[in-house]
Amino acid sequence: MPATILIGAQWGDEGKGRVADWLAADSDVVARYAGGDNAGHTVAVGDKVYKLHLIPSGILHSRVTCVLGNGMVVNPIHLMREICDLQAQGVPVTPQNLQISSRAHLITPGHIALDAASEAKRGAGKIGTTLRGIGPAYMDKTGRSGIRAGQMVDPEEFAEALQAHLEATNDKLHRDGFAPIVLEAAIAESVEAAAFLRPFIRDTSLTINEWLHTGARVLCEGAQGTFLDVDHGDYPFVTSSSPTAGGALTGLGMGPLSVDRVVGVAKAYSTRVGSGPMPTELDGELADRLRGTGKNFWDEFGTTTRRPRRCGWLDLVTLRYAAMVNGFTELVVTKLDILSGFETLQIATAYHIRGEVVETVPATATALESAKPIYEALPGWSEDLSRIRRWDDLPGAVRGYIDRVSALVGVPIRTISVGPEREQLVHRP
Ligand code: GDP
Ligand code: IMO
Ligand code: MG
């Protein structure tokens, strides 16, 4: 049975968690393939709100097996905490329903210190990272000096590798005038987490391919978003991994023919946390209306860092580009309910860049920074959408908005969401 890949079409936080939760109901396996606990995926089920950082959203479905793939960077201390927190909330997490790739790289307290140091050195030009050590961990991976999850299986080898890595990290921190890490505490905490995680470690490329061959339905849950991708995003204001479709193949050890469905997820407007270009960014009252006050869990404040998200109109130029580099076979649009009450909605269909009309995403962040959106105005709607469950009950303006977006992106939209709860989805008949 071919796999499905789920991908953020914007700058992250599109609602991937809630869409993964929907798709997981028809999946046997849900696997994360990129990033680490920089991700924050929210799933609302009844009166419970789960915020998942490393564990795939599929964990909330009792018959699903979850995988942390080789493309991820895993902080063992944070993963142990996330497993324990879920167990405390009554969600079973055991080696029977969670596997960690022995080839995934580990994030250490050293990587977290280096992330903070790097941001401090960049000053005003900082990336605005989540300070979870993501960049430094991927740098060690590609620099061929990282530590892999499989090394946690041998306690002595792991402690030695960690000690050497932390000593080297302290040298770097010292050279740049930053405080060193206290080795004994960092090693003790990591060794404890390693012992806890040992039973979960597997060659997940083997298990995923076995599942694919025996007809299991595999969902690859993307983290971050297309414009945070180290290749396709607004470099250097990106994360250090490949959240796009290709990343799912390398990040799980699957061949390209094992996939037949690529689901993009986009918010009905745009948001971004951290630095970097965002052509349709709004400020003042319009941005505040989109962002909300922070009182509701779905308001636009970071799931991982609680930073207020930058908000703006929907950007079709970037969405079209995302559809192209990922090969979306469909697009799910979330948070339509938030757009209720705007008389007119704007969607960007092209940019003015240095006097020229541009219909694609320029390769440099400086060019995108100078892009002035060319907007098309669409009629808004005033109705509350949160209780609507049938496509035909949607106000005509909502259907008009969706159809126009679908036509401009060139990808079908068959599912939208009108609230954060599991059942607040509307499917086109
Ligand atoms: P992810 O990182 O892509 O999984 O997205 P996040 O969980 O970080 O952010 C999306 C936020 O929007 C979460 O608080 C979700 O509960 C919320 N959300 C998702 N879909 C909808 C929707 O249709 N309407 C509303 N109001 N909130 C939604
Ligand atoms: P989910 O999976 C939104 C952003 C950070 C920063 C840049 C680099 O919840 O959509 P990093 O810590 O990865 O080195 O930060 O990427 N970023 C996210 N923004 N959602 C995310 O994940 C993000 N993960 C990273 O804000 O701009
Ligand atoms: Mg998020």
PDB file of N, CA and C in Angstrom, residues 22-23 42 52 60 66 90 136 226 233 244 280 366:
ATOM      1  N   TRP A  22      -6.504  13.469  11.711  1.00  0.00           N
ATOM      2  CA  TRP A  22      -7.603  13.015  10.839  1.00  0.00           C
ATOM      3  C   TRP A  22      -7.131  11.857   9.955  1.00  0.00           C
ATOM      4  N   LEU A  23      -5.969  12.033   9.298  1.00  0.00           N
ATOM      5  CA  LEU A  23      -5.481  10.988   8.383  1.00  0.00           C
ATOM      6  C   LEU A  23      -5.043   9.736   9.140  1.00  0.00           C
ATOM      7  N   THR A  42      -0.529  20.607  17.509  1.00  0.00           N
ATOM      8  CA  THR A  42      -1.647  20.629  18.453  1.00  0.00           C
ATOM      9  C   THR A  42      -2.785  19.767  17.932  1.00  0.00           C
ATOM     10  N   LEU A  52       2.150  18.026  20.724  1.00  0.00           N
ATOM     11  CA  LEU A  52       3.187  17.028  20.465  1.00  0.00           C
ATOM     12  C   LEU A  52       4.393  17.697  19.828  1.00  0.00           C
ATOM     13  N   LEU A  60      -2.232   9.230  19.261  1.00  0.00           N
ATOM     14  CA  LEU A  60      -3.534   9.350  19.931  1.00  0.00           C
ATOM     15  C   LEU A  60      -4.526   8.310  19.415  1.00  0.00           C
ATOM     16  N   CYS A  66       3.824   4.366  15.808  1.00  0.00           N
ATOM     17  CA  CYS A  66       4.498   5.618  15.456  1.00  0.00           C
ATOM     18  C   CYS A  66       5.995   5.412  15.316  1.00  0.00           C
ATOM     19  N   GLY A  90      -2.819   9.475  30.105  1.00  0.00           N
ATOM     20  CA  GLY A  90      -3.597   8.283  29.763  1.00  0.00           C
ATOM     21  C   GLY A  90      -3.379   7.787  28.342  1.00  0.00           C
ATOM     22  N   PRO A 136      22.695  23.153  15.289  1.00  0.00           N
ATOM     23  CA  PRO A 136      23.972  22.514  15.655  1.00  0.00           C
ATOM     24  C   PRO A 136      23.934  20.986  15.546  1.00  0.00           C
ATOM     25  N   THR A 226       7.277  24.256   4.083  1.00  0.00           N
ATOM     26  CA  THR A 226       8.077  24.319   2.859  1.00  0.00           C
ATOM     27  C   THR A 226       9.061  25.495   2.863  1.00  0.00           C
ATOM     28  N   GLY A 233      13.380  26.846   1.196  1.00  0.00           N
ATOM     29  CA  GLY A 233      12.870  27.938   2.015  1.00  0.00           C
ATOM     30  C   GLY A 233      13.654  29.228   1.825  1.00  0.00           C
ATOM     31  N   THR A 244      10.273  19.134   3.186  1.00  0.00           N
ATOM     32  CA  THR A 244       9.513  18.921   1.952  1.00  0.00           C
ATOM     33  C   THR A 244       9.488  17.425   1.579  1.00  0.00           C
ATOM     34  N   THR A 280       3.325  39.135   2.626  1.00  0.00           N
ATOM     35  CA  THR A 280       1.957  39.608   2.892  1.00  0.00           C
ATOM     36  C   THR A 280       1.731  39.966   4.359  1.00  0.00           C
ATOM     37  N   THR A 366      16.750  38.496   0.395  1.00  0.00           N
ATOM     38  CA  THR A 366      16.712  39.958   0.203  1.00  0.00           C
ATOM     39  C   THR A 366      15.708  40.331  -0.892  1.00  0.00           C
TER      40      THR A 366
END
